[in-house]
Coordinates of C-alpha atoms in Angstrom, one line a residue:
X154 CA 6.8 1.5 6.4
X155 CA 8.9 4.6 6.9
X156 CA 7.5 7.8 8.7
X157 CA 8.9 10.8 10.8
X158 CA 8.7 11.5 14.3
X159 CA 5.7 13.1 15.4
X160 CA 7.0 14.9 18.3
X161 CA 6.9 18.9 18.7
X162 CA 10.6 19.7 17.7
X163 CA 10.6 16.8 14.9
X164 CA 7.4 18.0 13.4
X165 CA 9.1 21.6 13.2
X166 CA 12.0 20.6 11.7
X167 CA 9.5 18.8 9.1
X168 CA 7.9 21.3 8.0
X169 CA 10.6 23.2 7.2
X170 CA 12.5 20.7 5.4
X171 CA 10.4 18.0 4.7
X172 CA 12.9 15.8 2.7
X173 CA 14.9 13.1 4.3
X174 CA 17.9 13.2 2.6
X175 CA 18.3 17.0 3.7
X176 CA 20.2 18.0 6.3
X177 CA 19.9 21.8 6.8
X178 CA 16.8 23.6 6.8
X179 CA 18.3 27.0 6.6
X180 CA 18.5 27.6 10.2
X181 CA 21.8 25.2 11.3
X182 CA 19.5 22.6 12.8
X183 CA 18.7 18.8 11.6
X184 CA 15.6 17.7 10.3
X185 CA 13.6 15.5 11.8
X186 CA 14.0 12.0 13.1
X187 CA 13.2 9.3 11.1
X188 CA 11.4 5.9 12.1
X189 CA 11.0 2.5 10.0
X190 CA 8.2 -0.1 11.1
X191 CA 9.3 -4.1 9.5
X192 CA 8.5 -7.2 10.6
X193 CA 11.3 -9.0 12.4
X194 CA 11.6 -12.6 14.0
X195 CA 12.8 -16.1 12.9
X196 CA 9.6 -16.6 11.1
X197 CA 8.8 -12.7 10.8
X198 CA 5.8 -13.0 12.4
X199 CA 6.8 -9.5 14.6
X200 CA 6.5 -6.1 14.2
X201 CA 9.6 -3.9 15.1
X202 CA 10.1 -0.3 15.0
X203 CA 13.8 1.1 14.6
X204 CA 15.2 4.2 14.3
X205 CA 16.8 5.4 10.7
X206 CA 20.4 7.0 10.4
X207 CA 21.7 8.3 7.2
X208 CA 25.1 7.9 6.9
X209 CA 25.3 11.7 6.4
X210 CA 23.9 12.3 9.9
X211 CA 25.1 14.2 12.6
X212 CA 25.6 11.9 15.1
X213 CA 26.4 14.4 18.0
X214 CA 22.9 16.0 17.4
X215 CA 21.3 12.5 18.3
X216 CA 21.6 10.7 21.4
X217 CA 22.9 7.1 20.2
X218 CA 21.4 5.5 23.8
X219 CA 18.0 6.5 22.2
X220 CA 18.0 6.1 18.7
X221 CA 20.3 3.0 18.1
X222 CA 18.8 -0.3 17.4
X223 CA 15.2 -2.2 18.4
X224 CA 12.7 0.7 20.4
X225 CA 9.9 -1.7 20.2
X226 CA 8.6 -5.2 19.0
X227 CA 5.2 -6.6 18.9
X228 CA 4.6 -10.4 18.3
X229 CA 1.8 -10.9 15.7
X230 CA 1.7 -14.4 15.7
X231 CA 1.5 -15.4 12.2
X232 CA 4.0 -14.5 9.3
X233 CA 3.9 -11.3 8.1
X234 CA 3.2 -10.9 4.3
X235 CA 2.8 -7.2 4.2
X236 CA 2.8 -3.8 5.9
X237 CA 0.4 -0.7 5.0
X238 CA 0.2 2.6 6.8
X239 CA -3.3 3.8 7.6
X240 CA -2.3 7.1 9.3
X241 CA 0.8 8.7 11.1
X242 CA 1.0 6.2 13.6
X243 CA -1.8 4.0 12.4
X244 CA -0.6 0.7 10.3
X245 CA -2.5 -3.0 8.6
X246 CA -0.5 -5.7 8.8
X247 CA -1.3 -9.1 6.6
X248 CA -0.6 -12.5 7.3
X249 CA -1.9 -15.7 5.5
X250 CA -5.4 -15.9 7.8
X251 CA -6.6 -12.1 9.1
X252 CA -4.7 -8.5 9.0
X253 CA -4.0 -7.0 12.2
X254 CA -4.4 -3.0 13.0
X255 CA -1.1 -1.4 14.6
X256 CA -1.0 1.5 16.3
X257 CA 2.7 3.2 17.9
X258 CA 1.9 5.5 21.1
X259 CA 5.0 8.1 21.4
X260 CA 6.6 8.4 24.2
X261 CA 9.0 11.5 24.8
X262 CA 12.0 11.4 27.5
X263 CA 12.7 14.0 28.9
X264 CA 16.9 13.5 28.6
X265 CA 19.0 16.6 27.6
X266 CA 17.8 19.9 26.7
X267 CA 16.1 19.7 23.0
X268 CA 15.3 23.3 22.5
X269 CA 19.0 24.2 23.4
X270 CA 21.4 26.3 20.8
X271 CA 24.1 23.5 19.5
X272 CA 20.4 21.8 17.9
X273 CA 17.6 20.2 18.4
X274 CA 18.0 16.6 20.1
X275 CA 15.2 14.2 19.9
X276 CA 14.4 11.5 22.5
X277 CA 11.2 10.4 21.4
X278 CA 10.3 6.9 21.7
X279 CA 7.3 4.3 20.5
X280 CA 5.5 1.3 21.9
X281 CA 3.5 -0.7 19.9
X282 CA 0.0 -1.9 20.1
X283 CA -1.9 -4.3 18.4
X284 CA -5.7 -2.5 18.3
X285 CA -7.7 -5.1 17.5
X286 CA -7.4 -8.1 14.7
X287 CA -9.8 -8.5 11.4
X288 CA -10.2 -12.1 10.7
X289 CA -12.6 -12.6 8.0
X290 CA -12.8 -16.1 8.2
X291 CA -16.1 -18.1 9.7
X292 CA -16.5 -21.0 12.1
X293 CA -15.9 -24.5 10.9
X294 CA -19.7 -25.5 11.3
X295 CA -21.0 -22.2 9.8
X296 CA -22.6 -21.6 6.5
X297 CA -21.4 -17.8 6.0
X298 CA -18.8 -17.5 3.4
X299 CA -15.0 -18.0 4.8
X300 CA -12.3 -15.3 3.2
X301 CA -8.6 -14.9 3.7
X302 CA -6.6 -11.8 3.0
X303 CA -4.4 -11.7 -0.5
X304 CA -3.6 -8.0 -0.8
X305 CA -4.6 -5.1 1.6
X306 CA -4.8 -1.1 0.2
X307 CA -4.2 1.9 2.3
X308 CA -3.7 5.8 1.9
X309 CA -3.1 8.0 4.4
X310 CA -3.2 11.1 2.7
X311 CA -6.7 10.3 2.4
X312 CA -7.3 11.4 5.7
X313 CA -9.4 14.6 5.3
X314 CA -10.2 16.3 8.4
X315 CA -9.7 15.2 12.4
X316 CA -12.9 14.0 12.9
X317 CA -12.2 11.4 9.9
X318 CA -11.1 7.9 10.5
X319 CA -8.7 5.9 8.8
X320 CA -9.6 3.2 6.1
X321 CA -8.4 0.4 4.6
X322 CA -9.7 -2.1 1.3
X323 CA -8.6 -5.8 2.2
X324 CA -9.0 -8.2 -1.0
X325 CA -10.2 -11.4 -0.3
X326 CA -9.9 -14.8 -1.3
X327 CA -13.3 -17.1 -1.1
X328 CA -12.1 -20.1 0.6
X329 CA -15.2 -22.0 -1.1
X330 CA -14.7 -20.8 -4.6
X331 CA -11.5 -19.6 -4.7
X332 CA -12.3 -16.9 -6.4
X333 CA -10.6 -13.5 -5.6
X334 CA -13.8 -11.0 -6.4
X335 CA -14.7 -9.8 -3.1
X336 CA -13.2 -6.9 -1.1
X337 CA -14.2 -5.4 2.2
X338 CA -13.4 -1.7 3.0
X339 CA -12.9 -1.2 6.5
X340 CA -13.2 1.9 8.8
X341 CA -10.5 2.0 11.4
X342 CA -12.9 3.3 14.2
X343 CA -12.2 3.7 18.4
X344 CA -13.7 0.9 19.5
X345 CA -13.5 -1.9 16.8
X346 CA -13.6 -1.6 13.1
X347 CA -16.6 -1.4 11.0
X348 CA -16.3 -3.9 7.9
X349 CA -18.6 -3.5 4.9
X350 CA -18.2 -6.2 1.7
X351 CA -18.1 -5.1 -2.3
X352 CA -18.5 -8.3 -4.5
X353 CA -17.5 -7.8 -8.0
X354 CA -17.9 -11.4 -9.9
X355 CA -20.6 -9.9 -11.8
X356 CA -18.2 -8.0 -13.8
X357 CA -15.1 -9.2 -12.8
X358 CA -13.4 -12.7 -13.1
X359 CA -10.1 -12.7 -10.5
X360 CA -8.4 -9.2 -8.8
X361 CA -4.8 -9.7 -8.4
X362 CA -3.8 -6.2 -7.3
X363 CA -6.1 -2.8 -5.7
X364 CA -4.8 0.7 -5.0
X365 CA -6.0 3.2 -3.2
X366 CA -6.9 6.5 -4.9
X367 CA -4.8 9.7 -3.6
X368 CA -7.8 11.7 -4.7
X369 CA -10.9 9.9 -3.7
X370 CA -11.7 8.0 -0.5
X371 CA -14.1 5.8 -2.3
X372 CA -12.4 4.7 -5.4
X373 CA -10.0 2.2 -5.9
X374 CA -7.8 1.1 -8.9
X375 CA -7.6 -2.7 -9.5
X376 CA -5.8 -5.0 -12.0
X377 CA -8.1 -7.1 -13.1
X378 CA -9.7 -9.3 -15.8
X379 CA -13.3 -9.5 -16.9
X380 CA -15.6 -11.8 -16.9
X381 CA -15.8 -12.5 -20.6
X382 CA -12.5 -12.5 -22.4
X383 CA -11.7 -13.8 -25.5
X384 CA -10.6 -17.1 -26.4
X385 CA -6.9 -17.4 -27.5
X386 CA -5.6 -20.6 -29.8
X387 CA -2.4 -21.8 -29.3
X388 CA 0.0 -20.5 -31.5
X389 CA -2.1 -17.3 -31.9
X390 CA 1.5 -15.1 -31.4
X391 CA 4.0 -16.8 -34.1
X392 CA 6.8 -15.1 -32.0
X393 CA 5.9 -16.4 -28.5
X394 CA 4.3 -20.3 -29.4
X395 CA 2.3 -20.1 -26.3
X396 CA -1.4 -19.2 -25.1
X397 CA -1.4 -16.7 -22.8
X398 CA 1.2 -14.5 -22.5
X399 CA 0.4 -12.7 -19.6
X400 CA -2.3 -13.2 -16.6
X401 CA -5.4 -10.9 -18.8
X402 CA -5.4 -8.2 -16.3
X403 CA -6.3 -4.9 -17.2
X404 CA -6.4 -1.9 -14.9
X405 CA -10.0 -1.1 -13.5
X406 CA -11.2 1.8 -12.0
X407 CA -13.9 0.8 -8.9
X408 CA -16.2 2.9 -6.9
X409 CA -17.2 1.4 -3.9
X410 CA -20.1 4.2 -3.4
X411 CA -22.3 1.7 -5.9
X412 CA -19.6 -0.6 -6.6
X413 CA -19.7 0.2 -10.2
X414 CA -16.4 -1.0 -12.5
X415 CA -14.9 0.8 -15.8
X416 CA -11.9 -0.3 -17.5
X417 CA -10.0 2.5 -17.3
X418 CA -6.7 1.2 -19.5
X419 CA -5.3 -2.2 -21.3
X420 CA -1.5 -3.1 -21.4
X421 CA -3.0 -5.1 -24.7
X422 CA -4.7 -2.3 -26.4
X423 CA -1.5 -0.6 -25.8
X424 CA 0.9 -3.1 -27.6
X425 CA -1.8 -3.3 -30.3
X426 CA -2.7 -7.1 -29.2
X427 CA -5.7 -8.7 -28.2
X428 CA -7.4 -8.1 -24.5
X429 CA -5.2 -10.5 -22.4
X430 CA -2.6 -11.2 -23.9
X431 CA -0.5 -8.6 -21.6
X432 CA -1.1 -8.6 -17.8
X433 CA -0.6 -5.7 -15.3
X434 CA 2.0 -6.9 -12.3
X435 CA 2.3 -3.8 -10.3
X436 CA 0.2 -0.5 -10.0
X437 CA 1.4 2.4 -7.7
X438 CA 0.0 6.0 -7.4
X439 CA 2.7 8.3 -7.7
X440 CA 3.9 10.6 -4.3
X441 CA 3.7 13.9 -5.5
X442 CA 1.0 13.6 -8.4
X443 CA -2.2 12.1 -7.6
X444 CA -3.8 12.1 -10.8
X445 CA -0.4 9.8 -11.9
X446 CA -0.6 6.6 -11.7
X447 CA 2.5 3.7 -12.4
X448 CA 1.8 0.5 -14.0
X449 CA 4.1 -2.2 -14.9
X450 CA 3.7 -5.2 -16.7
X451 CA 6.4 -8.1 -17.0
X452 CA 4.8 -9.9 -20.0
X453 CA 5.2 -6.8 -22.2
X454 CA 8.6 -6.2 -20.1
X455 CA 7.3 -2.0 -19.4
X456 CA 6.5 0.4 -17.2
X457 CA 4.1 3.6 -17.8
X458 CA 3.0 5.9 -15.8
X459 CA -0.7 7.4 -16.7
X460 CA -3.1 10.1 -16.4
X461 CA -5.7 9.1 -15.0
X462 CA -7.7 12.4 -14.9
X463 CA -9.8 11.1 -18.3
X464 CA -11.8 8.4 -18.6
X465 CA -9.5 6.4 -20.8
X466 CA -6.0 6.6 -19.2
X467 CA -3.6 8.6 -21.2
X468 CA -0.3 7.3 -21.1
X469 CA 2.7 10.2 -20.4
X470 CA 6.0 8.2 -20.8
X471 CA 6.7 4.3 -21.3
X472 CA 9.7 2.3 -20.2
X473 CA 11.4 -0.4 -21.6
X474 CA 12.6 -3.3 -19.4
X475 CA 15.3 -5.5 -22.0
X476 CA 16.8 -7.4 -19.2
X477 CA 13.0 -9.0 -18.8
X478 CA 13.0 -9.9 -22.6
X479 CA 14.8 -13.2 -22.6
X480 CA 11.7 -14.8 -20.0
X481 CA 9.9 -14.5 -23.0

């Protein structure tokens, strides 16, 4: 997870020139600091904030004693599978049994003089703290259903006022079933978080993937497949000799208000096949366009990006993907 430094004269120097690879913002002073949050460790089970330098940085405009190396580590205690930022200095981290809410506090020194003429030197700092921990899973003896973490979704330009809190959708595996239908959406709140479960096996037969909406708090995009699909023979694709081609996943658009689900596009009805033969591997919502969305799909070795401002997806440009082509 990459993100700037929050302090005063960082947050300045990003607004005027918000891009990281820039250098000058007009006014012969740097940007702003820039801080990375990994996991680190032997088994990478901790979290570890470091400090970013470009190679085109002005190293006298930083002091080195500050920004060089580890500023701070936190020991999860289980393997860290993935890392999702919540807010400025609010990230989810996933591990095979719960996900674990991070927050870095800032710290500023107070070396040097950073509002002096020759630039702006920053000597902030960040300690991290582990919040609180969302383990989904129930007691041995208990009859409530048992869940672990696959995937966890999180958008922090969703965050539309102060008074707002953060969210996050974890998707869940049913230990019992196996089944990968459920999802809980939870509200990152002071004390501890406030977890509310959306089952979809009525309509939907595994989730593999869920992204946030940039546009809507409440709405997720999912790559999924449905309940009832239709049922393939072998040698239904002369060119291929095989049953499935892909996984069946199509992408889904959820709304958690009344967990109602649409099927908002098909890599299959795209390729002119039948629904499942292609499968969606990776769906991303593009940085500077929220109503663009990027899919990708290794069975039918593409990439699109759609709009997804109608209610069928429209798809804007397609790439191929050759090198993927002799998998096949």
């Amino acid at each position: 997870v990459l993100f700037p430094c929050t302090c005063v004269e960082c947050s300045i120097g990003h607004q005027r020139c918000p891009s990281i690879s820039d250098k000058n913002n007009g006014n012969g002073k740097e940007t702003c600091s820039w801080f990375i949050l990994h996991p680190s460790g032997e088994i990478l089970s901790c979290v570890t904030i470091s400090s970013v330098r470009l190679p085109r940085d002005n190293l006298e405009s930083t002091n080195s004693s500050v920004h060089e190396g580890k500023l701070s580590e936190l020991d999860i205690g289980e393997r860290i599978l993935q890392l999702s930022q919540c807010d400025d200095l609010c990230m989810v981290s996933r591990t095979p049994q719960f996900c674990s809410v991070i927050r870095a506090k800032l710290n500023i020194q107070a070396e040097g003089n950073p509002t002096s003429t020759d630039g702006r030197k920053c000597h902030a700092t960040y300690d991290l703290q582990q919040q609180y921990r969302i383990d989904l899973r129930s007691p041995a003896m208990s009859t409530q259903p048992s869940y672990l973490p696959i995937y966890v979704a999180c958008n922090p330009t969703n965050i539309a006022a102060s008074f707002s809190f953060a969210t996050c959708t974890i998707l869940n595996r049913d230990l019992l079933s196996g089944e990968n239908t459920v999802m809980h959406r939870v509200t990152l709140v002071r004390d501890e978080p406030i977890v509310k479960k959306h089952d979809f096996s009525s309509w939907l037969a595994d989730i593999s993937l869920v992204e946030q909406d940039r546009s809507d708090r409440l709405r997720l995009w999912a790559a999924a497949r449905q309940s009832i699909m239709p049922k393939l023979t072998i040698g239904f694709d002369n060119r291929h000799n095989c049953t499935v081609t892909g996984y069946g996943h199509s992408l889904f658009r959820i709304n958690l208000r009344d967990d109602s689900v649409a099927l908002a596009w098909s890599p299959s009805h795209e390729e002119y096949m039948t629904e499942g033969v292609q499968s969606i591997d990776g769906i991303k919502s593009d940085s500077a366009k929220d109503h663009i969305l990027w899919v990708s799909s290794s069975s039918a070795c593409k990439v699109w990006a759609l709009d997804v401002r109608y209610k069928a997806a429209k798809v804007v440009v397609t790439w191929s993907l050759p090198s993927l082509c002799d998998d096949l």
